Coordinates of C-alpha atoms in Angstrom, one line a residue:
V252 CA -3.5 -7.2 -22.6
L253 CA -4.0 -4.4 -20.0
A254 CA -4.2 -1.7 -22.7
D255 CA -6.9 -3.6 -24.6
A256 CA -8.8 -4.2 -21.4
K257 CA -8.7 -0.5 -20.5
N258 CA -10.0 0.3 -24.0
H259 CA -12.9 -2.0 -23.5
C260 CA -13.6 -0.5 -20.0
Q261 CA -13.6 3.0 -21.5
S262 CA -16.0 1.9 -24.3
G263 CA -18.3 0.5 -21.6
L264 CA -18.0 3.6 -19.6
D265 CA -18.9 5.8 -22.6
L266 CA -22.0 3.7 -23.2
C267 CA -23.0 3.7 -19.5
A268 CA -22.8 7.5 -19.5
E269 CA -25.8 7.5 -21.9
L270 CA -27.9 5.1 -19.8
D271 CA -29.6 7.0 -17.0
S272 CA -31.0 3.7 -15.6
E273 CA -27.5 2.3 -14.8
P274 CA -25.8 4.9 -12.5
A275 CA -24.5 2.3 -10.0
F276 CA -22.7 0.3 -12.8
Y277 CA -21.4 3.6 -14.2
L278 CA -19.9 4.4 -10.8
A279 CA -18.3 0.9 -10.6
R280 CA -16.6 1.4 -14.0
L281 CA -15.4 4.8 -13.1
L282 CA -13.7 3.6 -10.0
A283 CA -12.3 0.5 -11.6
I284 CA -10.5 2.6 -14.3
K285 CA -9.5 5.1 -11.6
S286 CA -7.9 2.3 -9.6
D287 CA -5.9 1.1 -12.6
L288 CA -4.7 4.6 -13.5
A289 CA -3.8 5.5 -9.9
R290 CA -1.0 2.9 -10.0
D291 CA 0.7 4.9 -12.7
S292 CA 2.1 8.3 -11.6
D293 CA 1.8 9.7 -15.1
E294 CA -2.0 9.0 -15.1
R295 CA -2.8 10.3 -11.6
T296 CA -4.5 13.5 -13.0
K297 CA -6.9 11.4 -15.1
A298 CA -7.5 9.1 -12.1
Y299 CA -8.5 12.2 -10.0
E300 CA -10.8 13.4 -12.8
L301 CA -12.6 10.0 -12.9
A302 CA -12.9 9.9 -9.1
R303 CA -14.3 13.5 -9.1
E304 CA -16.8 12.4 -11.8
A305 CA -17.8 9.4 -9.7
L306 CA -18.4 11.6 -6.7
E307 CA -20.7 13.9 -8.7
V308 CA -22.7 10.9 -9.9
A309 CA -22.9 9.5 -6.4
E310 CA -24.1 12.8 -5.0
K311 CA -26.9 13.0 -7.6
L312 CA -27.8 9.3 -7.0
Y313 CA -27.8 9.3 -3.2
G314 CA -27.9 12.9 -2.1
R315 CA -25.0 15.0 -0.8
E316 CA -25.4 13.8 2.9
H317 CA -26.0 10.1 2.3
P318 CA -23.3 8.0 4.1
A319 CA -22.4 6.2 0.8
V320 CA -21.2 9.6 -0.6
A321 CA -18.5 9.7 2.2
G322 CA -16.8 6.7 0.6
Y323 CA -16.6 8.5 -2.8
L324 CA -15.2 11.6 -1.1
L325 CA -12.4 9.6 0.4
K326 CA -11.7 7.8 -3.0
T327 CA -11.4 11.3 -4.5
V328 CA -9.0 12.4 -1.8
A329 CA -7.0 9.2 -2.4
A330 CA -6.5 10.4 -6.0
R331 CA -5.7 14.0 -5.0
V332 CA -3.2 13.5 -2.2
F333 CA -0.3 13.1 -4.7
L334 CA -1.3 16.2 -6.6
E335 CA -2.2 18.8 -4.0
E336 CA -1.2 20.2 -0.6
R337 CA -3.0 18.9 2.5
S338 CA -4.9 22.2 3.0
Q339 CA -6.6 21.7 -0.4
Y340 CA -8.1 18.3 0.2
E341 CA -8.4 18.2 4.0
P342 CA -11.9 19.8 3.9
M343 CA -13.1 16.8 1.9
V344 CA -11.7 14.4 4.5
A345 CA -13.5 16.4 7.3
R346 CA -16.7 16.4 5.3
A347 CA -16.5 12.6 4.7
L348 CA -16.0 12.0 8.4
E349 CA -18.8 14.2 9.4
I350 CA -21.2 12.5 7.0
M351 CA -20.1 9.0 8.2
I352 CA -20.5 9.9 11.9
N353 CA -23.9 11.5 11.3
G354 CA -25.1 8.6 9.2
F355 CA -23.4 5.6 10.8
G356 CA -22.2 6.8 14.2
E357 CA -18.7 6.9 15.6
R358 CA -18.6 3.2 16.4
H359 CA -19.1 1.8 12.9
Y360 CA -16.7 -0.1 10.6
S361 CA -16.8 2.5 7.8
T362 CA -16.2 5.3 10.2
A363 CA -13.3 3.5 11.8
R364 CA -11.7 2.8 8.4
A365 CA -12.2 6.4 7.4
L366 CA -10.4 7.6 10.5
I367 CA -7.4 5.4 9.8
M368 CA -7.4 6.3 6.1
S369 CA -7.3 10.0 7.0
S370 CA -4.3 9.3 9.2
D371 CA -2.6 7.5 6.3
F372 CA -3.2 10.6 4.0
M373 CA -1.4 12.7 6.6
A374 CA 1.7 10.5 6.5
L375 CA 2.4 12.0 3.0
H376 CA 2.9 15.4 4.5
G377 CA 5.8 15.0 6.9
M378 CA 6.7 13.6 10.2
S379 CA 6.4 16.6 12.5
Q380 CA 5.4 15.9 16.1
S381 CA 2.0 17.7 15.6
I382 CA 1.2 15.5 12.6
L383 CA 2.3 12.3 14.4
L384 CA 0.2 13.2 17.4
E385 CA -2.9 13.8 15.3
R386 CA -2.3 10.6 13.4
E387 CA -2.0 8.6 16.6
Q388 CA -5.3 10.0 17.9
L389 CA -7.1 9.2 14.7
I390 CA -5.7 5.6 14.5
K391 CA -6.6 4.9 18.1
R392 CA -10.1 6.1 17.6
G393 CA -10.5 3.7 14.6
L394 CA -8.8 0.8 16.4
D395 CA -11.1 1.2 19.4
T396 CA -14.0 0.4 17.1
L397 CA -12.3 -2.2 14.9
S398 CA -11.1 -4.2 17.9
D399 CA -14.7 -4.6 19.0
L400 CA -16.0 -5.6 15.5
L401 CA -13.2 -7.8 14.1
E402 CA -11.2 -10.9 14.9
T403 CA -7.7 -10.1 16.1
S404 CA -6.2 -11.6 12.9
H405 CA -8.5 -9.7 10.5
P406 CA -6.3 -7.9 7.9
D407 CA -8.1 -4.6 8.3
L408 CA -7.4 -4.6 12.0
V409 CA -3.8 -5.6 11.5
K410 CA -3.2 -2.8 8.9
A411 CA -4.5 -0.3 11.4
E412 CA -2.2 -1.7 14.1
V413 CA 0.8 -1.4 11.7
S414 CA -0.1 2.2 11.0
L415 CA 0.1 2.8 14.7
A416 CA 3.4 1.0 14.9
E417 CA 4.8 3.4 12.3
V418 CA 3.8 6.3 14.4
F419 CA 5.3 4.7 17.5
R420 CA 8.6 4.1 15.6
A421 CA 8.7 7.7 14.4
T422 CA 8.2 9.0 18.0
G423 CA 10.9 6.8 19.5
R424 CA 8.6 4.1 21.1
L425 CA 10.7 1.4 19.5
E426 CA 9.7 -1.5 21.8
E427 CA 6.0 -0.9 21.3
A428 CA 6.5 -0.6 17.5
E429 CA 8.5 -3.8 17.3
E430 CA 5.9 -5.7 19.5
I431 CA 3.1 -4.7 17.1
L432 CA 5.0 -5.6 14.0
T433 CA 6.1 -9.1 15.3
K434 CA 2.6 -9.9 16.5
A435 CA 1.1 -8.7 13.2
I436 CA 3.3 -11.2 11.3
E437 CA 2.1 -14.0 13.7
K438 CA -1.5 -13.1 13.1
L439 CA -1.2 -13.1 9.3
E440 CA 0.8 -16.4 8.9
G441 CA -1.2 -18.9 6.9
Q442 CA -3.8 -16.3 5.5
A443 CA -3.6 -16.8 1.7
E444 CA -5.5 -13.5 1.1
S445 CA -3.0 -11.5 3.2
V446 CA 0.3 -12.6 1.5
Q447 CA 1.3 -9.1 0.3
L448 CA 0.4 -7.5 3.6
L449 CA 2.5 -10.1 5.4
L450 CA 5.5 -9.4 3.2
N451 CA 5.0 -5.6 3.5
I452 CA 5.1 -5.9 7.3
R453 CA 8.2 -8.1 7.4
R454 CA 9.9 -5.6 5.0
T455 CA 9.0 -2.8 7.5
L456 CA 10.6 -4.9 10.2
I457 CA 13.7 -5.5 8.1
N458 CA 14.2 -1.7 7.7
F459 CA 13.5 -1.4 11.4
Y460 CA 16.3 -3.8 12.4
L461 CA 18.6 -2.4 9.7
R462 CA 18.3 1.1 11.2
L463 CA 18.9 -0.2 14.7
G464 CA 21.9 -2.3 13.8
R465 CA 20.4 -5.5 15.2
D466 CA 22.1 -7.9 12.9
D467 CA 20.8 -11.2 14.3
E468 CA 17.2 -10.3 14.1
L469 CA 17.7 -8.6 10.7
L470 CA 19.2 -11.8 9.1
R471 CA 16.5 -14.0 10.6
C472 CA 13.8 -11.7 9.2
M473 CA 15.4 -11.6 5.8
E474 CA 15.8 -15.4 5.6
D475 CA 12.1 -15.7 6.5
Q476 CA 11.2 -13.2 3.8
K477 CA 13.3 -15.1 1.2
R478 CA 11.7 -18.4 2.1
Q479 CA 8.2 -17.0 1.9
I480 CA 8.8 -15.2 -1.4
S481 CA 9.6 -18.6 -2.9
A482 CA 6.8 -20.5 -1.2
L483 CA 3.8 -18.3 -1.0
S484 CA 1.2 -18.0 -3.7
M485 CA 1.4 -14.8 -5.8
T486 CA 1.5 -13.6 -9.3
K487 CA 4.8 -13.6 -11.3
P488 CA 5.1 -9.7 -11.2
Q489 CA 4.5 -9.8 -7.5
R490 CA 7.2 -12.5 -7.0
V491 CA 9.9 -10.9 -9.1
G492 CA 9.2 -7.5 -7.5
R493 CA 9.7 -9.0 -4.1
M494 CA 12.9 -10.7 -5.2
M495 CA 14.2 -7.4 -6.5
E496 CA 13.6 -5.5 -3.3
L497 CA 15.0 -8.3 -1.1
A498 CA 18.1 -8.6 -3.3
Y499 CA 18.6 -4.8 -2.7
D500 CA 18.3 -5.4 1.1
F501 CA 20.9 -8.3 1.0
S502 CA 23.3 -6.3 -1.1
S503 CA 23.0 -3.3 1.2
I504 CA 24.4 -5.3 4.1
G505 CA 27.1 -7.0 2.1
K506 CA 25.4 -10.4 1.6
L507 CA 26.2 -10.5 -2.1
D508 CA 25.8 -14.2 -2.6
D509 CA 22.3 -14.1 -1.3
A510 CA 21.6 -11.1 -3.5
E511 CA 23.0 -12.8 -6.5
T512 CA 20.9 -15.9 -6.0
L513 CA 17.7 -13.8 -5.8
L514 CA 18.6 -11.8 -8.9
K515 CA 19.4 -14.9 -10.9
H516 CA 16.1 -16.5 -9.9
G517 CA 14.2 -13.3 -10.8
L518 CA 16.0 -13.1 -14.1
A519 CA 15.0 -16.7 -14.9
L520 CA 11.3 -15.9 -14.1
S521 CA 11.3 -12.8 -16.3
S522 CA 10.7 -12.8 -20.0
E523 CA 13.7 -11.7 -22.1
G524 CA 13.3 -8.1 -23.2
D525 CA 10.6 -7.1 -20.7
D526 CA 11.2 -4.4 -18.1
W527 CA 11.8 -6.8 -15.2
Y528 CA 14.3 -8.7 -17.3
K529 CA 16.2 -5.5 -18.0
A530 CA 16.1 -4.5 -14.4
F531 CA 17.5 -7.8 -13.1
V532 CA 20.3 -7.7 -15.7
M533 CA 21.3 -4.1 -14.7
K534 CA 21.1 -5.0 -11.0
L535 CA 23.3 -8.1 -11.5
A536 CA 25.8 -6.1 -13.5
Q537 CA 26.0 -3.5 -10.7
L538 CA 26.4 -6.3 -8.1
Y539 CA 29.3 -7.8 -10.1
A540 CA 30.9 -4.4 -10.6
D541 CA 30.7 -3.6 -6.9
S542 CA 32.3 -7.0 -6.0
G543 CA 35.2 -6.6 -8.4
R544 CA 33.9 -9.2 -11.0
E545 CA 34.5 -6.9 -13.9
K546 CA 34.2 -9.5 -16.7
E547 CA 30.9 -10.8 -15.5
A548 CA 29.7 -7.2 -15.1
R549 CA 30.6 -6.4 -18.7
D550 CA 29.0 -9.6 -20.0

């Protein structure tokens, strides 16, 4: 029903555009539609146009230097980063940070989150030492504030720490990176609202151990991931997506029985004819072909 829902949202948005008394609701609808579109690479240009329109509305509603406008600047950048070079959108990031620091101060939650977000934007433009150093400085500035404001297990703090771990890994500080990642998993265990973040972090750790050839830790991590994919609460698309990616991980290290079990489970959860069903069928056929089971592959 997503297509119908989007049509209703667009109709509501068109009506809101005519109501000068409801600019805040208009902004909310713009950003809700932008968020949906941003997940689809073919719709990113339209997502950016909606984000830019939201920014223009926010500037008229609040004034160009109001701290609230900084958030809309960053949302616009988030829609632009896949479309443009860093030099084209970086002035907007700098302006957002300046507005936030002037309005909220350096040691404010929103400022800290903006610093870490700007570091994440930079990750899209390479892993040069200069970029990594700048990212590390931005993350540490943000973490310095978040550590004072939030509990150690708060998802926003953990996300920032994981961003720092990625920088550490890329600059060869592997022990520090591993320590952050393993502690992040411990902090998030049992948090129902952090299921996807927890699984993302463990997948990062799986790739970490895979690159280092540390087989014992790798297998333990993959078994934990498999157990939690089955046990944790999530939507069906989330679950089958996780099964697919973990099946890929198992097949990449030659654990074909584990990969087959996950693929069959994912196939059973999918609806015949939908995209996930087709993807699981193709992946199973490939796995059978790779392991010499030609008849099963053809079937």
